[in-house]
Short mmCIF file of C-alpha atoms and ligand atoms in Angstrom, two decimals:
data_model
loop_
_atom_site.label_atom_id
_atom_site.label_comp_id
_atom_site.label_asym_id
_atom_site.label_seq_id
_atom_site.Cartn_x
_atom_site.Cartn_y
_atom_site.Cartn_z
CA MET A 3 0.00 0.00 0.00
CA SER A 4 1.18 3.52 -0.64
CA ALA A 5 -0.30 6.26 1.50
CA ARG A 6 -2.24 9.27 0.24
CA VAL A 7 0.03 12.28 0.70
CA LEU A 8 -1.63 15.12 2.62
CA ASP A 9 -0.16 18.23 0.99
CA GLY A 10 0.10 21.10 3.46
CA GLY A 11 1.34 23.56 0.82
CA VAL A 12 -1.79 23.46 -1.35
CA LEU A 13 -4.07 23.70 1.69
CA ALA A 14 -2.09 26.52 3.27
CA ASP A 15 -2.22 28.52 0.02
CA ALA A 16 -6.00 28.07 -0.08
CA ILE A 17 -6.36 29.24 3.52
CA ARG A 18 -4.08 32.21 2.92
CA ALA A 19 -6.20 33.21 -0.07
CA GLU A 20 -9.34 32.99 2.13
CA VAL A 21 -7.60 35.09 4.78
CA ALA A 22 -6.69 37.72 2.15
CA ASP A 23 -10.37 37.91 1.12
CA GLU A 24 -11.43 38.31 4.76
CA ALA A 25 -8.77 40.99 5.30
CA LYS A 26 -10.11 42.85 2.26
CA ALA A 27 -13.67 42.66 3.63
CA LEU A 28 -12.51 44.04 6.99
CA LEU A 29 -10.54 46.79 5.25
CA ALA A 30 -13.71 47.81 3.42
CA ARG A 31 -15.18 48.42 6.90
CA GLY A 32 -12.15 50.52 7.83
CA VAL A 33 -10.29 47.83 9.80
CA GLN A 34 -6.91 46.55 8.61
CA PRO A 35 -6.06 43.44 10.64
CA GLY A 36 -2.65 43.92 12.24
CA LEU A 37 -0.16 41.41 13.64
CA ALA A 38 2.90 42.28 15.72
CA VAL A 39 5.71 39.80 16.21
CA VAL A 40 8.31 40.42 18.89
CA ILE A 41 11.64 38.65 18.77
CA VAL A 42 14.38 38.86 21.36
CA GLY A 43 17.89 37.79 20.34
CA GLU A 44 19.44 36.29 17.25
CA ASP A 45 18.29 32.64 17.24
CA PRO A 46 18.61 31.85 13.48
CA ALA A 47 15.56 29.52 13.28
CA SER A 48 13.40 32.09 15.10
CA GLN A 49 14.63 34.83 12.75
CA VAL A 50 13.48 32.74 9.77
CA TYR A 51 10.05 32.09 11.32
CA VAL A 52 9.58 35.75 12.17
CA ARG A 53 10.50 36.89 8.64
CA SER A 54 8.05 34.36 7.16
CA LYS A 55 5.25 35.57 9.46
CA GLY A 56 5.81 39.22 8.49
CA LYS A 57 5.93 38.38 4.78
CA ALA A 58 2.77 36.24 4.96
CA CYS A 59 0.95 39.08 6.73
CA MET A 60 1.83 41.63 4.05
CA GLU A 61 0.87 39.20 1.28
CA ALA A 62 -2.56 38.81 2.90
CA GLY A 63 -3.01 42.60 2.91
CA MET A 64 -2.62 42.82 6.67
CA HIS A 65 -0.66 45.33 8.74
CA SER A 66 2.55 43.79 10.05
CA GLU A 67 5.04 44.96 12.66
CA THR A 68 8.18 43.13 13.67
CA ILE A 69 9.89 44.32 16.81
CA ARG A 70 13.46 43.07 17.03
CA LEU A 71 15.08 43.41 20.44
CA PRO A 72 18.67 42.59 21.39
CA ALA A 73 19.39 39.44 23.39
CA GLU A 74 20.28 41.51 26.48
CA THR A 75 16.82 43.15 26.62
CA SER A 76 15.55 43.00 30.19
CA GLU A 77 12.26 41.40 31.15
CA ALA A 78 10.92 44.83 32.20
CA GLU A 79 11.78 46.28 28.77
CA LEU A 80 10.05 43.40 27.01
CA LEU A 81 6.97 43.76 29.23
CA ALA A 82 6.87 47.46 28.34
CA VAL A 83 6.81 46.53 24.62
CA VAL A 84 3.96 44.08 25.27
CA ASP A 85 2.06 46.82 27.15
CA ARG A 86 2.53 49.21 24.25
CA LEU A 87 1.23 46.64 21.74
CA ASN A 88 -1.70 45.77 24.03
CA ALA A 89 -2.73 49.44 23.84
CA ASP A 90 -2.09 49.92 20.11
CA PRO A 91 -5.38 49.91 18.13
CA LYS A 92 -3.54 49.05 14.87
CA ILE A 93 -2.43 45.75 16.41
CA HIS A 94 -5.14 43.07 16.76
CA GLY A 95 -2.86 40.11 17.30
CA MET A 96 0.60 39.76 18.78
CA LEU A 97 3.03 37.06 19.64
CA VAL A 98 6.37 36.90 21.35
CA GLN A 99 8.57 34.42 19.52
CA LEU A 100 9.78 31.57 21.73
CA PRO A 101 12.26 30.56 23.02
CA LEU A 102 13.19 33.68 24.97
CA PRO A 103 16.66 34.23 26.50
CA THR A 104 16.91 32.43 29.85
CA HIS A 105 17.00 35.64 31.93
CA ILE A 106 13.40 36.36 30.86
CA ASP A 107 10.48 34.48 32.42
CA ALA A 108 8.44 33.42 29.37
CA ASP A 109 5.34 32.66 31.49
CA ARG A 110 5.33 36.19 32.88
CA VAL A 111 5.56 37.61 29.38
CA LEU A 112 2.75 35.39 28.04
CA LEU A 113 0.55 36.40 30.97
CA ARG A 114 1.05 40.07 30.11
CA ILE A 115 -0.38 39.72 26.58
CA ASP A 116 -4.01 40.83 26.36
CA PRO A 117 -5.89 37.52 25.83
CA ARG A 118 -7.91 39.23 23.06
CA LYS A 119 -4.65 39.74 21.13
CA ASP A 120 -3.07 36.39 22.02
CA VAL A 121 -3.18 34.86 18.53
CA ASP A 122 -0.69 32.12 19.53
CA GLY A 123 -3.29 30.91 22.05
CA PHE A 124 -0.69 30.39 24.78
CA HIS A 125 -2.20 32.70 27.44
CA PRO A 126 -3.82 30.67 30.25
CA VAL A 127 -7.18 32.34 29.50
CA ASN A 128 -7.11 30.98 25.96
CA VAL A 129 -5.78 27.60 27.10
CA GLY A 130 -8.73 27.41 29.51
CA ARG A 131 -11.19 28.49 26.83
CA LEU A 132 -9.87 25.79 24.51
CA VAL A 133 -10.25 23.13 27.20
CA ILE A 134 -13.86 24.08 27.95
CA GLY A 135 -14.69 24.26 24.25
CA ASP A 136 -15.33 28.01 24.06
CA PRO A 137 -15.39 28.97 20.35
CA ALA A 138 -13.80 32.34 21.25
CA ALA A 139 -10.53 30.57 22.16
CA PHE A 140 -7.54 31.20 19.93
CA LYS A 141 -6.33 27.75 18.92
CA PRO A 142 -2.54 27.37 18.85
CA ALA A 143 -1.59 27.53 15.18
CA THR A 144 0.18 24.20 14.74
CA PRO A 145 -2.49 21.87 16.21
CA TYR A 146 -5.17 24.10 14.64
CA GLY A 147 -3.43 23.49 11.29
CA VAL A 148 -3.44 19.73 11.90
CA GLN A 149 -7.15 19.79 12.69
CA GLU A 150 -7.85 21.83 9.57
CA MET A 151 -5.84 19.34 7.46
CA LEU A 152 -7.94 16.49 8.83
CA ILE A 153 -11.21 18.34 8.16
CA ARG A 154 -10.33 19.56 4.67
CA ASN A 155 -9.02 16.13 3.65
CA ARG A 156 -12.32 14.64 4.88
CA ILE A 157 -10.62 12.41 7.43
CA GLU A 158 -13.27 11.36 9.93
CA THR A 159 -12.23 12.06 13.51
CA LYS A 160 -15.61 11.24 15.09
CA GLY A 161 -15.23 8.04 17.09
CA ALA A 162 -11.67 7.51 15.81
CA ASN A 163 -8.87 6.38 18.09
CA ALA A 164 -6.43 9.27 17.96
CA VAL A 165 -2.98 8.95 19.52
CA VAL A 166 -0.95 12.11 20.13
CA VAL A 167 2.74 11.51 20.83
CA GLY A 168 4.20 14.50 22.69
CA ARG A 169 2.66 16.58 25.49
CA SER A 170 4.09 20.06 25.00
CA ASN A 171 1.93 23.11 25.69
CA ILE A 172 2.54 24.27 22.11
CA VAL A 173 1.57 21.14 20.20
CA GLY A 174 0.71 17.91 22.06
CA LYS A 175 -1.68 19.14 24.78
CA PRO A 176 -3.69 21.57 22.60
CA MET A 177 -3.81 18.91 19.86
CA ALA A 178 -5.38 16.44 22.28
CA ASN A 179 -7.79 19.12 23.51
CA LEU A 180 -8.92 19.93 19.97
CA LEU A 181 -9.46 16.28 19.06
CA ILE A 182 -11.68 15.53 22.07
CA GLN A 183 -13.98 18.55 21.64
CA PRO A 184 -17.42 17.78 20.28
CA GLY A 185 -17.92 18.76 16.64
CA LYS A 186 -16.09 18.92 13.33
CA GLY A 187 -12.50 17.72 13.57
CA GLY A 188 -13.19 16.44 17.09
CA ASP A 189 -15.19 13.70 18.84
CA ALA A 190 -12.14 11.42 18.80
CA THR A 191 -11.08 9.08 21.58
CA VAL A 192 -7.68 10.51 22.46
CA THR A 193 -4.59 8.99 24.05
CA VAL A 194 -1.61 11.23 24.82
CA CYS A 195 1.88 9.70 25.06
CA HIS A 196 5.20 11.07 26.25
CA SER A 197 8.68 9.93 27.14
CA LYS A 198 7.46 7.99 30.19
CA SER A 199 4.70 6.09 28.37
CA ARG A 200 4.92 2.31 28.61
CA ASP A 201 4.66 0.34 25.33
CA LEU A 202 4.64 3.37 23.04
CA PRO A 203 4.78 1.19 19.87
CA GLY A 204 1.70 -0.75 21.03
CA ILE A 205 -0.25 2.44 21.78
CA CYS A 206 0.76 3.92 18.41
CA ARG A 207 -0.47 0.77 16.67
CA SER A 208 -3.92 1.29 18.23
CA ALA A 209 -4.28 4.63 16.41
CA ASP A 210 -6.60 5.33 13.52
CA ILE A 211 -5.05 8.80 13.55
CA LEU A 212 -1.48 9.15 14.82
CA VAL A 213 -0.12 12.65 15.47
CA VAL A 214 3.58 12.78 16.30
CA ALA A 215 5.23 15.86 17.83
CA ILE A 216 8.34 14.88 19.76
CA GLY A 217 11.36 16.38 17.97
CA ARG A 218 13.10 13.01 17.41
CA PRO A 219 14.19 12.46 13.78
CA GLU A 220 12.37 9.52 12.12
CA PHE A 221 11.44 8.02 15.49
CA VAL A 222 8.16 6.43 14.39
CA THR A 223 8.82 3.37 12.26
CA ALA A 224 6.53 1.26 10.08
CA ASP A 225 6.03 -1.42 12.75
CA MET A 226 4.45 1.26 15.02
CA VAL A 227 1.71 2.08 12.51
CA ARG A 228 -1.52 0.20 11.93
CA PRO A 229 -2.09 -0.51 8.21
CA GLY A 230 -4.34 2.21 6.79
CA ALA A 231 -3.83 4.67 9.68
CA VAL A 232 -3.57 8.42 9.09
CA VAL A 233 -0.13 9.66 10.16
CA ILE A 234 0.41 13.34 10.90
CA ASP A 235 4.07 14.29 11.35
CA VAL A 236 4.55 17.58 13.17
CA GLY A 237 8.29 17.16 13.71
CA ILE A 238 10.84 19.43 12.07
CA ASN A 239 14.39 18.18 12.64
CA ARG A 240 17.70 19.06 11.03
CA VAL A 241 19.91 16.04 10.36
CA PRO A 242 23.45 16.23 8.92
CA ASP A 243 23.57 15.51 5.19
CA ALA A 244 26.86 15.90 3.33
CA THR A 245 25.07 15.51 -0.04
CA ASN A 246 23.08 18.68 0.62
CA ALA A 247 24.69 22.07 -0.08
CA LYS A 248 23.51 23.31 3.34
CA GLY A 249 25.12 20.33 5.05
CA TYR A 250 21.79 19.21 6.52
CA ARG A 251 18.27 18.22 5.52
CA ILE A 252 14.94 18.49 7.26
CA VAL A 253 13.14 15.34 8.38
CA GLY A 254 10.09 14.73 10.53
CA ASP A 255 9.52 12.56 13.59
CA VAL A 256 8.27 9.78 11.30
CA ALA A 257 10.38 7.56 9.02
CA TYR A 258 8.51 8.76 5.94
CA GLU A 259 9.30 6.18 3.22
CA PRO A 260 8.69 2.98 5.20
CA VAL A 261 5.68 4.40 7.06
CA ALA A 262 4.12 5.59 3.77
CA GLN A 263 4.09 1.93 2.69
CA VAL A 264 1.82 1.05 5.63
CA ALA A 265 -0.25 4.16 6.36
CA GLY A 266 -3.46 5.15 4.58
CA ALA A 267 -2.47 8.82 4.53
CA ILE A 268 0.61 10.73 5.65
CA THR A 269 1.92 14.31 5.84
CA PRO A 270 5.36 14.92 4.29
CA VAL A 271 8.15 16.91 5.97
CA PRO A 272 8.75 19.48 4.65
CA GLY A 273 5.52 20.42 2.88
CA GLY A 274 3.04 19.13 5.46
CA VAL A 275 2.00 20.52 8.83
CA GLY A 276 4.76 23.15 8.81
CA ARG A 277 3.17 24.95 5.87
CA MET A 278 -0.14 25.20 7.72
CA THR A 279 1.11 26.92 10.86
CA ILE A 280 1.51 30.45 9.50
CA ALA A 281 -1.78 30.21 7.59
CA MET A 282 -3.58 29.43 10.85
CA LEU A 283 -1.80 32.27 12.64
CA LEU A 284 -3.15 34.66 10.01
CA LYS A 285 -6.61 33.14 10.45
CA ASN A 286 -6.38 33.81 14.19
CA THR A 287 -5.38 37.42 13.49
CA ILE A 288 -8.50 37.88 11.37
CA GLN A 289 -10.54 36.40 14.24
CA ALA A 290 -8.88 38.86 16.65
CA ALA A 291 -9.57 41.83 14.35
CA ARG A 292 -13.24 40.81 14.06
CA LEU A 293 -13.59 40.45 17.83
CA GLN A 294 -12.05 43.87 18.44
CA SER A 295 -13.87 45.81 15.75
P1 NDP B 356 8.95 19.72 23.05
O1 NDP B 356 10.39 19.37 23.13
O2 NDP B 356 8.41 20.87 23.79
O3 NDP B 356 8.10 18.43 23.50
C1 NDP B 356 8.42 17.16 23.03
C2 NDP B 356 7.47 16.14 23.62
O4 NDP B 356 7.82 14.88 23.06
C3 NDP B 356 7.55 16.02 25.14
O5 NDP B 356 6.26 15.89 25.66
C4 NDP B 356 8.36 14.74 25.34
O6 NDP B 356 7.98 14.00 26.46
C5 NDP B 356 7.98 13.94 24.11
N1 NDP B 356 9.03 12.98 23.77
C6 NDP B 356 10.34 13.24 23.55
N2 NDP B 356 11.00 12.11 23.28
C7 NDP B 356 10.08 11.10 23.34
C8 NDP B 356 10.14 9.72 23.17
N3 NDP B 356 11.30 9.11 22.87
N4 NDP B 356 9.01 9.00 23.32
C9 NDP B 356 7.85 9.61 23.60
N5 NDP B 356 7.71 10.94 23.78
C10 NDP B 356 8.83 11.68 23.65
O7 NDP B 356 8.63 19.83 21.48
P2 NDP B 356 7.45 20.58 20.69
O8 NDP B 356 6.14 19.99 21.02
O9 NDP B 356 7.63 22.04 20.76
O10 NDP B 356 7.86 20.16 19.18
C11 NDP B 356 7.83 18.83 18.76
C12 NDP B 356 8.30 18.76 17.33
O11 NDP B 356 7.42 19.51 16.51
C13 NDP B 356 9.69 19.37 17.07
O12 NDP B 356 10.32 18.65 16.04
C14 NDP B 356 9.38 20.78 16.59
O13 NDP B 356 10.40 21.29 15.75
C15 NDP B 356 8.12 20.52 15.80
N6 NDP B 356 7.26 21.70 15.69
C16 NDP B 356 6.75 21.97 14.46
C17 NDP B 356 5.92 23.05 14.28
C18 NDP B 356 5.35 23.29 12.93
O14 NDP B 356 5.03 24.39 12.59
N7 NDP B 356 5.16 22.24 12.13
C19 NDP B 356 5.60 23.97 15.37
C20 NDP B 356 6.08 23.52 16.68
C21 NDP B 356 6.90 22.44 16.80
P3 NDP B 356 8.24 14.51 27.98
O15 NDP B 356 7.20 15.57 28.21
O16 NDP B 356 8.00 13.29 28.80
O17 NDP B 356 9.64 15.03 28.01
#
């Protein structure tokens, strides 16, 4: 069997086009949705993400601000920037790119963001809203993108056994919370695994839908996947590759080729979930602009 490939690029482009239409409609009412991204320090991967977010915003006809702060910025200075953005009517959504330098308490910074502008969905108010199934919650972009991929590819989650491997606050936990909510893209029976789980391969094999977000290159192998299962690979890992001009290549948390022989559907890396994340962030910014206008 060869799995159906779930193309994140095509879907993300479609969502970004929808977002651009919605931004245009808001602009016609005098509201230009605005997103601010704050980055502290020079982490190269974060710099790439932040540039992509700003570019995507502009392409969707949205207002974009990127605030670049030096690595030695104090927590108080960063909090003052957050306060300023909270009060800025041009900014409907904001996020502070993680990770932050270790001298800054990331939780304190997240708490300072106005929950109405928290388009990453990491503020405890939005986490709580997500858990209780409040539609006003901002869904964290990566698991939101996964859910949207399942819905738009007509993959039935209702009654399915879904296994989420990874329990981070950014991916694993919100993913599990989205999949258990009643309604479209939910109603699954969800198991969450982590590094202390016993018999991980056995639990993975019980999955109709397997979502993997652990940051371990090609960790999930074909023997861990039930024939016909849907495999969603969230992982983005750099592995050394002398044949590549950059000296590395990007792989997921799933051994793609062998697993694609067993699975019913699979997301590639790159070109899968990763492409969806920014599209969903833009969608959240539209939601924020609507709520505030
Ligand atoms: P974290 O490091 O925050 O969390 C990893 C989770 O995986 C932890 O819960 C950890 O368990 C679990 N884990 C680690 N090793 C194992 C193992 N051997 N067996 C079972 N569970 C394990 O990572 P993130 O959630 O932030 O990211 C996960 C992956 O997704 C990374 O590759 C990251 O680059 C990628 N990512 C991709 C995004 C995208 O846009 N596509 C966005 C965000 C992340 P424990 O809690 O017990 O330590």
